[in-house]
JSON list of C-alpha atoms in Angstrom, two decimals:
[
{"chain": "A", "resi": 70, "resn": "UNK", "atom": "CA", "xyz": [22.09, 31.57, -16.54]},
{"chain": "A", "resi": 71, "resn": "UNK", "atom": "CA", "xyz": [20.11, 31.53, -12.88]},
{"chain": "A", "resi": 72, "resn": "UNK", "atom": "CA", "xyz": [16.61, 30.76, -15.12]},
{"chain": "A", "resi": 73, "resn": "UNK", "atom": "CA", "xyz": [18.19, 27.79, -16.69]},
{"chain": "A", "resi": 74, "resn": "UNK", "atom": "CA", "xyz": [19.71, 26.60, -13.64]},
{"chain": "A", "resi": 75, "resn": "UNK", "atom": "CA", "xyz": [16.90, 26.72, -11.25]},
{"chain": "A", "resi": 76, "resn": "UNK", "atom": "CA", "xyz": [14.82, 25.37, -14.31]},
{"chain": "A", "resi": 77, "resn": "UNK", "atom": "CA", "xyz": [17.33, 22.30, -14.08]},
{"chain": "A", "resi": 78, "resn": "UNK", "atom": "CA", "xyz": [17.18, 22.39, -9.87]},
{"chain": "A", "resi": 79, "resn": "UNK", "atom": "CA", "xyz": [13.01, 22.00, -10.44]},
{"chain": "A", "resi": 80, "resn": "UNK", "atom": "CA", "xyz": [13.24, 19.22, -13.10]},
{"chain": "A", "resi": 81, "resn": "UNK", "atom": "CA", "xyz": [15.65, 17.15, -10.72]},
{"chain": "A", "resi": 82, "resn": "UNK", "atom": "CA", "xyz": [13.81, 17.96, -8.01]},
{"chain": "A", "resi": 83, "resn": "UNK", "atom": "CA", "xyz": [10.06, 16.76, -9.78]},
{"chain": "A", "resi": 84, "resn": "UNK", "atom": "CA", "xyz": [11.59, 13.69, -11.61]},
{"chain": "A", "resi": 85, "resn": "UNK", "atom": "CA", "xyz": [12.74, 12.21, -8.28]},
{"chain": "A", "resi": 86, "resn": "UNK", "atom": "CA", "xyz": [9.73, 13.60, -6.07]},
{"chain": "A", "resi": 87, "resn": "UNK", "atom": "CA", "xyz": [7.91, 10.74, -9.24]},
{"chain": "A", "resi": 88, "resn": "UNK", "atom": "CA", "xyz": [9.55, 7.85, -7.81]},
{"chain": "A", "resi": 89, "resn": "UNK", "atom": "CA", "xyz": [12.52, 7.84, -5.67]},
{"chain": "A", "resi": 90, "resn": "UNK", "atom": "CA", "xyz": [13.97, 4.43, -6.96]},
{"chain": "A", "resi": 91, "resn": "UNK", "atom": "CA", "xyz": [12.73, 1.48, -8.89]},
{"chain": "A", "resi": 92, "resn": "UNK", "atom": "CA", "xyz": [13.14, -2.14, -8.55]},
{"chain": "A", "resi": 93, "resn": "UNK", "atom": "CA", "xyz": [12.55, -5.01, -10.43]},
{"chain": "A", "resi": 94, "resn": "UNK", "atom": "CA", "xyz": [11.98, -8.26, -8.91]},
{"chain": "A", "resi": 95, "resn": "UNK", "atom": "CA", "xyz": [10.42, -11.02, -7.78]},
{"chain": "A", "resi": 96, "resn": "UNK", "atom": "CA", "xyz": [7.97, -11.26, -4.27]},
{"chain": "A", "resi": 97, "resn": "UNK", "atom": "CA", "xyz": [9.17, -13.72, -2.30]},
{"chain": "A", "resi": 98, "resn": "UNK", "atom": "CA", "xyz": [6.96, -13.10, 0.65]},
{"chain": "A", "resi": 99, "resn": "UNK", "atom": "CA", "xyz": [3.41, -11.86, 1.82]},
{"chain": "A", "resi": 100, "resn": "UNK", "atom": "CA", "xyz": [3.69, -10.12, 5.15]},
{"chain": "A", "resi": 101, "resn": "UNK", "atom": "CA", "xyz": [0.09, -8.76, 5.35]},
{"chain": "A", "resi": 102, "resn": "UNK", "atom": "CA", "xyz": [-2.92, -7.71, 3.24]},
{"chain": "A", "resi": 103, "resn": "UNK", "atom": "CA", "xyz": [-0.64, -4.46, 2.04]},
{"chain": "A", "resi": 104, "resn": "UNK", "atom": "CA", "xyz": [3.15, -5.61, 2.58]},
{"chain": "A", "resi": 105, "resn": "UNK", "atom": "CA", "xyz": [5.59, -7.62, 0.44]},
{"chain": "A", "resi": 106, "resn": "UNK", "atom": "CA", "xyz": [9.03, -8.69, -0.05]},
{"chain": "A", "resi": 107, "resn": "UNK", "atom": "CA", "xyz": [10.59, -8.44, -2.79]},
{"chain": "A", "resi": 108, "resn": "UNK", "atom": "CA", "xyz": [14.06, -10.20, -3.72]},
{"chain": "A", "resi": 109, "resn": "UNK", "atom": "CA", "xyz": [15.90, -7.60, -6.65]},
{"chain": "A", "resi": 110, "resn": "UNK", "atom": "CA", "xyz": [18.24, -9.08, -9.22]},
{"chain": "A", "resi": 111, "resn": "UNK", "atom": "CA", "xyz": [21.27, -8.03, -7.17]},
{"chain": "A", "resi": 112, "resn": "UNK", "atom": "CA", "xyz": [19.37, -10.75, -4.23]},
{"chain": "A", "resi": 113, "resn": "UNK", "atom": "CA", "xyz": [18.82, -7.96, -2.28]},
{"chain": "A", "resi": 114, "resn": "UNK", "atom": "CA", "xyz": [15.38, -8.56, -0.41]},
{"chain": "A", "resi": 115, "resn": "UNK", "atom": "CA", "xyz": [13.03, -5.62, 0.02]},
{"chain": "A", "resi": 116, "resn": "UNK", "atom": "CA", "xyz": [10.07, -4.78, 2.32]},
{"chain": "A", "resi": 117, "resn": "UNK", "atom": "CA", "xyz": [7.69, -2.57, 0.37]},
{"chain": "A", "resi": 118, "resn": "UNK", "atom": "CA", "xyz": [4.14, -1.44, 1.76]},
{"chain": "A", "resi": 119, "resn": "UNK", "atom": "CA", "xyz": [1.91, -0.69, -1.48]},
{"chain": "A", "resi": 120, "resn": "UNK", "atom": "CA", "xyz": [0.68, 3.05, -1.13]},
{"chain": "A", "resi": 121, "resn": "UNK", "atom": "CA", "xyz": [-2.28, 5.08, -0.39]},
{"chain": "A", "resi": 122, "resn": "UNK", "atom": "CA", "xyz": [-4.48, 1.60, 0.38]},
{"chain": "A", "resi": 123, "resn": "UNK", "atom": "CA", "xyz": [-4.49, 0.28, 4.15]},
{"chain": "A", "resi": 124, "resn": "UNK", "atom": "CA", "xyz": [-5.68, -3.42, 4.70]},
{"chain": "A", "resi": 125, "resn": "UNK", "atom": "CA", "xyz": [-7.45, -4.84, 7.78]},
{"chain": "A", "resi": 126, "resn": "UNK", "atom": "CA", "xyz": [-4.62, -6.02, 10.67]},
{"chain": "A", "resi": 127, "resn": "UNK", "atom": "CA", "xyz": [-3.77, -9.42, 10.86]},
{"chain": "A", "resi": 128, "resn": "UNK", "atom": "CA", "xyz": [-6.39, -9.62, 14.03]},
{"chain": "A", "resi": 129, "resn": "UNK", "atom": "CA", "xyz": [-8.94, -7.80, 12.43]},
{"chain": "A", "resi": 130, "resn": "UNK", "atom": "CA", "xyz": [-12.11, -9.83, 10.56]},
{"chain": "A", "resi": 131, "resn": "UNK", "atom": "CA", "xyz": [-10.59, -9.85, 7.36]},
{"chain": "A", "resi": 132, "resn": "UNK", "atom": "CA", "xyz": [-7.02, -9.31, 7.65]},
{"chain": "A", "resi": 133, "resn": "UNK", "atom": "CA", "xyz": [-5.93, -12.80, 7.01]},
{"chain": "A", "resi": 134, "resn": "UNK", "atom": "CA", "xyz": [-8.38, -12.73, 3.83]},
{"chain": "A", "resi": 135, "resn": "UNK", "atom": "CA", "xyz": [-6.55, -10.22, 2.88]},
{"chain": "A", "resi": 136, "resn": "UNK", "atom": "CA", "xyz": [-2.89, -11.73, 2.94]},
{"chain": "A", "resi": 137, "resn": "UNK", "atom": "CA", "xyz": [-4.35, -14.77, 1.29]},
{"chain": "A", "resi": 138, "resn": "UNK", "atom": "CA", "xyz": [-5.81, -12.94, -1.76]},
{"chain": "A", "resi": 139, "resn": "UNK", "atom": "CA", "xyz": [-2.44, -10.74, -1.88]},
{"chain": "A", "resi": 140, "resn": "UNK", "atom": "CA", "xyz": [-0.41, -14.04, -2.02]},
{"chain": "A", "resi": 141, "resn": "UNK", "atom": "CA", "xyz": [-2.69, -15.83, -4.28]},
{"chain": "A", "resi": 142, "resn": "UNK", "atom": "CA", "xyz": [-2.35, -12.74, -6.96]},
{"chain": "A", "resi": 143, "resn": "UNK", "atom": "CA", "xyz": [1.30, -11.53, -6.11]},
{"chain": "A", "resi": 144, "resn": "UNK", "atom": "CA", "xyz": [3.60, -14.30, -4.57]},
{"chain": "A", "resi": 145, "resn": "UNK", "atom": "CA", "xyz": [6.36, -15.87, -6.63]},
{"chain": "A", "resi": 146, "resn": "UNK", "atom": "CA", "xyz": [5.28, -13.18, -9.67]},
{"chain": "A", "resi": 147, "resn": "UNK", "atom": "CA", "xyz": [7.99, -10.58, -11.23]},
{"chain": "A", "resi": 148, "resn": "UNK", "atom": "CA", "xyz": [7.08, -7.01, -10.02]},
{"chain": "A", "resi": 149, "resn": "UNK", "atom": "CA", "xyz": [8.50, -3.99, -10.94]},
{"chain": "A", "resi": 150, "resn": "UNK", "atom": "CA", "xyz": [8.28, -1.63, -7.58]},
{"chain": "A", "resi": 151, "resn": "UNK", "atom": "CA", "xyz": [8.24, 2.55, -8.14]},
{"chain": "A", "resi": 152, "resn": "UNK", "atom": "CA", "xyz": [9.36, 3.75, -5.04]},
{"chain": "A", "resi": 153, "resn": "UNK", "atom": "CA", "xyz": [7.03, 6.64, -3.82]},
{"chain": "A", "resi": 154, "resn": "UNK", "atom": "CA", "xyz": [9.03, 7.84, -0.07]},
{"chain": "A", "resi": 155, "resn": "UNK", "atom": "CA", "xyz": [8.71, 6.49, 3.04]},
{"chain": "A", "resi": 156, "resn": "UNK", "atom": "CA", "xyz": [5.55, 6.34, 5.82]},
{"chain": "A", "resi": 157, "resn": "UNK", "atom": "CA", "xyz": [6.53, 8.04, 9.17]},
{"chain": "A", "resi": 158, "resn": "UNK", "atom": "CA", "xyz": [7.76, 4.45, 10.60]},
{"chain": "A", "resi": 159, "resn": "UNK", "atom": "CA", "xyz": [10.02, 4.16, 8.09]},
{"chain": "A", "resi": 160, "resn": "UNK", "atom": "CA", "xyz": [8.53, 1.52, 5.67]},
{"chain": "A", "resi": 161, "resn": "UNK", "atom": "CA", "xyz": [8.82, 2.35, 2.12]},
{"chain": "A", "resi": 162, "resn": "UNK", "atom": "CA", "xyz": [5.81, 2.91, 0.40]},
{"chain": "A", "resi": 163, "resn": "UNK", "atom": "CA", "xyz": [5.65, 1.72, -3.36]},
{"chain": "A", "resi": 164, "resn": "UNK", "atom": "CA", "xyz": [3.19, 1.42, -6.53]},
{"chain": "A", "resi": 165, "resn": "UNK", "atom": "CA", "xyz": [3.83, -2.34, -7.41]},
{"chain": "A", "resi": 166, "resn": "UNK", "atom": "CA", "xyz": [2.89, -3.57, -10.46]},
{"chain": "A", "resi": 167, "resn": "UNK", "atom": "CA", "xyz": [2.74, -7.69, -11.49]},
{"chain": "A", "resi": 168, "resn": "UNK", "atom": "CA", "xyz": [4.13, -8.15, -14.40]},
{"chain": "A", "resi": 169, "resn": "UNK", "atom": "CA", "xyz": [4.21, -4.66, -15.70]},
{"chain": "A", "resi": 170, "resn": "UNK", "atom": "CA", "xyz": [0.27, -3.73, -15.76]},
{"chain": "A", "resi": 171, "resn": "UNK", "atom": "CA", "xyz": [-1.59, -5.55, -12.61]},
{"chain": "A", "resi": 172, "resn": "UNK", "atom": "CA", "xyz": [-1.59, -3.35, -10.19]},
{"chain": "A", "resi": 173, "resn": "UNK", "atom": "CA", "xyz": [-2.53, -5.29, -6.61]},
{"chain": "A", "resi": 174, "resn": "UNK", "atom": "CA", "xyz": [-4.08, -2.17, -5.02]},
{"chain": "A", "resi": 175, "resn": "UNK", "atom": "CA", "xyz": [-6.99, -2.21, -7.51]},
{"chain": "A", "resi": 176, "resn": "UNK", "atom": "CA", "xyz": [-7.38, -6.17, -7.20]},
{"chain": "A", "resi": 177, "resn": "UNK", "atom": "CA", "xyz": [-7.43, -5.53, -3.12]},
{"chain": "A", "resi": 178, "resn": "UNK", "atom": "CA", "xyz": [-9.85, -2.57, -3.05]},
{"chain": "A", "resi": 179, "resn": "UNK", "atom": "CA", "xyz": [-12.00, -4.72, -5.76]},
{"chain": "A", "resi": 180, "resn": "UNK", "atom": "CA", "xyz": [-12.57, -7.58, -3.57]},
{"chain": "A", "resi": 181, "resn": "UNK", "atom": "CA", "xyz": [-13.33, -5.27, -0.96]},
{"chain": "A", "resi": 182, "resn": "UNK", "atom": "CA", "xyz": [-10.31, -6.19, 1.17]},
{"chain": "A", "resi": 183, "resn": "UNK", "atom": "CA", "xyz": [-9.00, -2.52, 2.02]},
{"chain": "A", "resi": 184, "resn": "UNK", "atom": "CA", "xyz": [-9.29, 0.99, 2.19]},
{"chain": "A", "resi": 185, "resn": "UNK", "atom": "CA", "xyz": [-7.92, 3.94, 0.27]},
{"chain": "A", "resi": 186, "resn": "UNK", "atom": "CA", "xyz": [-5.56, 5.86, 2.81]},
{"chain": "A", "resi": 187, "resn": "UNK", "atom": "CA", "xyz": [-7.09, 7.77, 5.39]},
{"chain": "A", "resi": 188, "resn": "UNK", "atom": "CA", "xyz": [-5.32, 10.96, 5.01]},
{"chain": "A", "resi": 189, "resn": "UNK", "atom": "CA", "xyz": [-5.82, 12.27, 1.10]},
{"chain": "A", "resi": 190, "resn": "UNK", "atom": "CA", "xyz": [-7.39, 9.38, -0.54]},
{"chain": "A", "resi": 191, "resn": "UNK", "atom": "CA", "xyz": [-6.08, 8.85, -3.78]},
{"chain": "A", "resi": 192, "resn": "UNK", "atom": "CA", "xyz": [-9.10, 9.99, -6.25]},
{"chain": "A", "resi": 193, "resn": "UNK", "atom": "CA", "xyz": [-8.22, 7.24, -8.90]},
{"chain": "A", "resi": 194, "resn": "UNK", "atom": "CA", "xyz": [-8.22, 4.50, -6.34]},
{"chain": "A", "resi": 195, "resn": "UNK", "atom": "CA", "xyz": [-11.49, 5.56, -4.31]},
{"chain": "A", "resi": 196, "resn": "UNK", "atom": "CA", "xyz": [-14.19, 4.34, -6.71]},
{"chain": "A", "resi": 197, "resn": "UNK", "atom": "CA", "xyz": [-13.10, 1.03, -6.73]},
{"chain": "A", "resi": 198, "resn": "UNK", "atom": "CA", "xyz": [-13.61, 0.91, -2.82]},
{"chain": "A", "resi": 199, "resn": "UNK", "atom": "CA", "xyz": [-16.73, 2.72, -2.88]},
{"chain": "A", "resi": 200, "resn": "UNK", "atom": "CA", "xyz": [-17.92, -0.10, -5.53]},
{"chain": "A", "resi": 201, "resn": "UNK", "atom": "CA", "xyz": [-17.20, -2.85, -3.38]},
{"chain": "A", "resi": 202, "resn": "UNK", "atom": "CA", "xyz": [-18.29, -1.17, -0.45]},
{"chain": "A", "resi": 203, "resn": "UNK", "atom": "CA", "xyz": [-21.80, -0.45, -2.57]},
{"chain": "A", "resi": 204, "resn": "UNK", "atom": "CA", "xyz": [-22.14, -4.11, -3.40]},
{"chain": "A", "resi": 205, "resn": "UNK", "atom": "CA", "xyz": [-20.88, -5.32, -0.18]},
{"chain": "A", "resi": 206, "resn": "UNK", "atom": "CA", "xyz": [-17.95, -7.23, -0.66]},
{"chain": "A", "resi": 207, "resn": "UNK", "atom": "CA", "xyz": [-15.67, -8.44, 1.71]},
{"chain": "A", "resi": 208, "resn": "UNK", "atom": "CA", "xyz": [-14.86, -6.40, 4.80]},
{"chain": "A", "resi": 209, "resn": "UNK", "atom": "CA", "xyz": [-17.95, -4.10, 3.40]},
{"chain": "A", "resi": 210, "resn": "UNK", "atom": "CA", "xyz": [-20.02, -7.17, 4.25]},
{"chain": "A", "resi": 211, "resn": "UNK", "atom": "CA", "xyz": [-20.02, -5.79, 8.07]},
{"chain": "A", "resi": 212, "resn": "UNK", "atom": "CA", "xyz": [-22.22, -2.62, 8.92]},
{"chain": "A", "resi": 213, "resn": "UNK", "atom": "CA", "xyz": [-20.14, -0.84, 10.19]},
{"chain": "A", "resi": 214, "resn": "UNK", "atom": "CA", "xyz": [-16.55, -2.22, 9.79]},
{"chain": "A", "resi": 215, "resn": "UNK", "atom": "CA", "xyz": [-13.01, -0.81, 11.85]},
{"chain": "A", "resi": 216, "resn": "UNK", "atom": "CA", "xyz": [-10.79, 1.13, 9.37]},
{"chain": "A", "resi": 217, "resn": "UNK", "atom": "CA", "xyz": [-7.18, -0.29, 10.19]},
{"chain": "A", "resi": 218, "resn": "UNK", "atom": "CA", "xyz": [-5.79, 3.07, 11.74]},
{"chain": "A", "resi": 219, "resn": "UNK", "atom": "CA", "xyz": [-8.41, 3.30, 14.17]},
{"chain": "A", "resi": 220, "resn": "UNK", "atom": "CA", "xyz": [-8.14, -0.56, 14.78]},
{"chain": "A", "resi": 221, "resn": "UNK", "atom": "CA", "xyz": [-4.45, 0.54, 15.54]},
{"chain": "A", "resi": 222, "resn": "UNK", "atom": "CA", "xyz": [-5.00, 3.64, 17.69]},
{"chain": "A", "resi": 223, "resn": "UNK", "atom": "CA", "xyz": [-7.33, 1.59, 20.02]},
{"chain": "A", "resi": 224, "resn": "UNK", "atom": "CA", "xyz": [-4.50, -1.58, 20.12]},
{"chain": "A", "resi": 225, "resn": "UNK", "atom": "CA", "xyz": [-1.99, 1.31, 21.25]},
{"chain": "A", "resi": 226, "resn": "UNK", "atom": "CA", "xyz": [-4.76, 2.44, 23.76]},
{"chain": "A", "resi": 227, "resn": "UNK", "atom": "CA", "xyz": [-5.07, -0.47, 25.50]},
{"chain": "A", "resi": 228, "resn": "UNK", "atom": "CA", "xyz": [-1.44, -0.61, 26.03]},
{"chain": "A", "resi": 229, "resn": "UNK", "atom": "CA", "xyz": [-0.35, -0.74, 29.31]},
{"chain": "A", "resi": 230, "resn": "UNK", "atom": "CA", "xyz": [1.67, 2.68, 29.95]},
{"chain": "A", "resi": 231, "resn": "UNK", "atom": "CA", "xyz": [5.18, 2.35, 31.13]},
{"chain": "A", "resi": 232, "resn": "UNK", "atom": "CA", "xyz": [5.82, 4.44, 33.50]}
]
């Protein structure tokens, strides 16, 4: 009886680890290169930052690019959002896909508008960013362009500290 339980335990445990919840929808909004909103059938609105891909900031060369080609490709279009966890801030990380097979992460890292996560890079994503960065696309066009969390890190740097 323990076996079959604990076998049960593990399933549940793995199917949800998959994805945590899934929503179908439509995006509404484009908040940067890698975040969306989406508005579910029930007209809930959800923020969902697409996983394991970082885009240029806003203020970085680039970043605005970015958010353009993510609305041009992804605004107004029915997504169906897999639910992956949450980043350490909070923000709900997803694999979105437009209209069942497009997936926006591939289209970004194509263009050569962002980079595969910093930590653990996802292994199917990273050739299509080395390709870009190869033929010099985009954000690749620069020698030696900022990576988004060290653009970060050296924003919070400059920070005044409060005391």
């Amino acid at each position: 009886m323990k076996p079959l339980l604990l076998f049960f335990i593990c399933l549940i445990i793995f199917h949800t680890g998959y994805a945590l919840e899934e929503i179908t929808g439509k995006v509404v909004s484009v908040i940067d290169g890698n975040t969306i909103e989406v508005k579910s059938g029930d007209n809930e609105v959800h923020q969902i930052v697409l996983k394991e891909i970082d885009c240029p900031e806003l203020t970085q060369e680039f970043g605005e690019d970015a958010k353009k080609y993510l609305e041009k490709i992804i605004l107004n279009k029915k997504v169906t959002v897999s639910i992956q966890g949450k980043d350490r801030w909070g923000n709900r990380l997803a694999i979105v896909l437009i209209n069942g097979n497009v997936d926006p992460r591939v289209a970004l890292l194509k263009e050569g508008l962002a980079w595969t996560s910093e930590k653990n890079p996802n292994p199917d994503l990273e050739p299509y960013r080395s390709t870009a960065q190869q033929k010099g696309k985009g954000l690749w066009q620069q020698e030696n362009p900022t990576p988004p969390w060290t653009y970060r890190r050296q924003q919070t740097m400059l920070q005044p500290k409060s005391s």
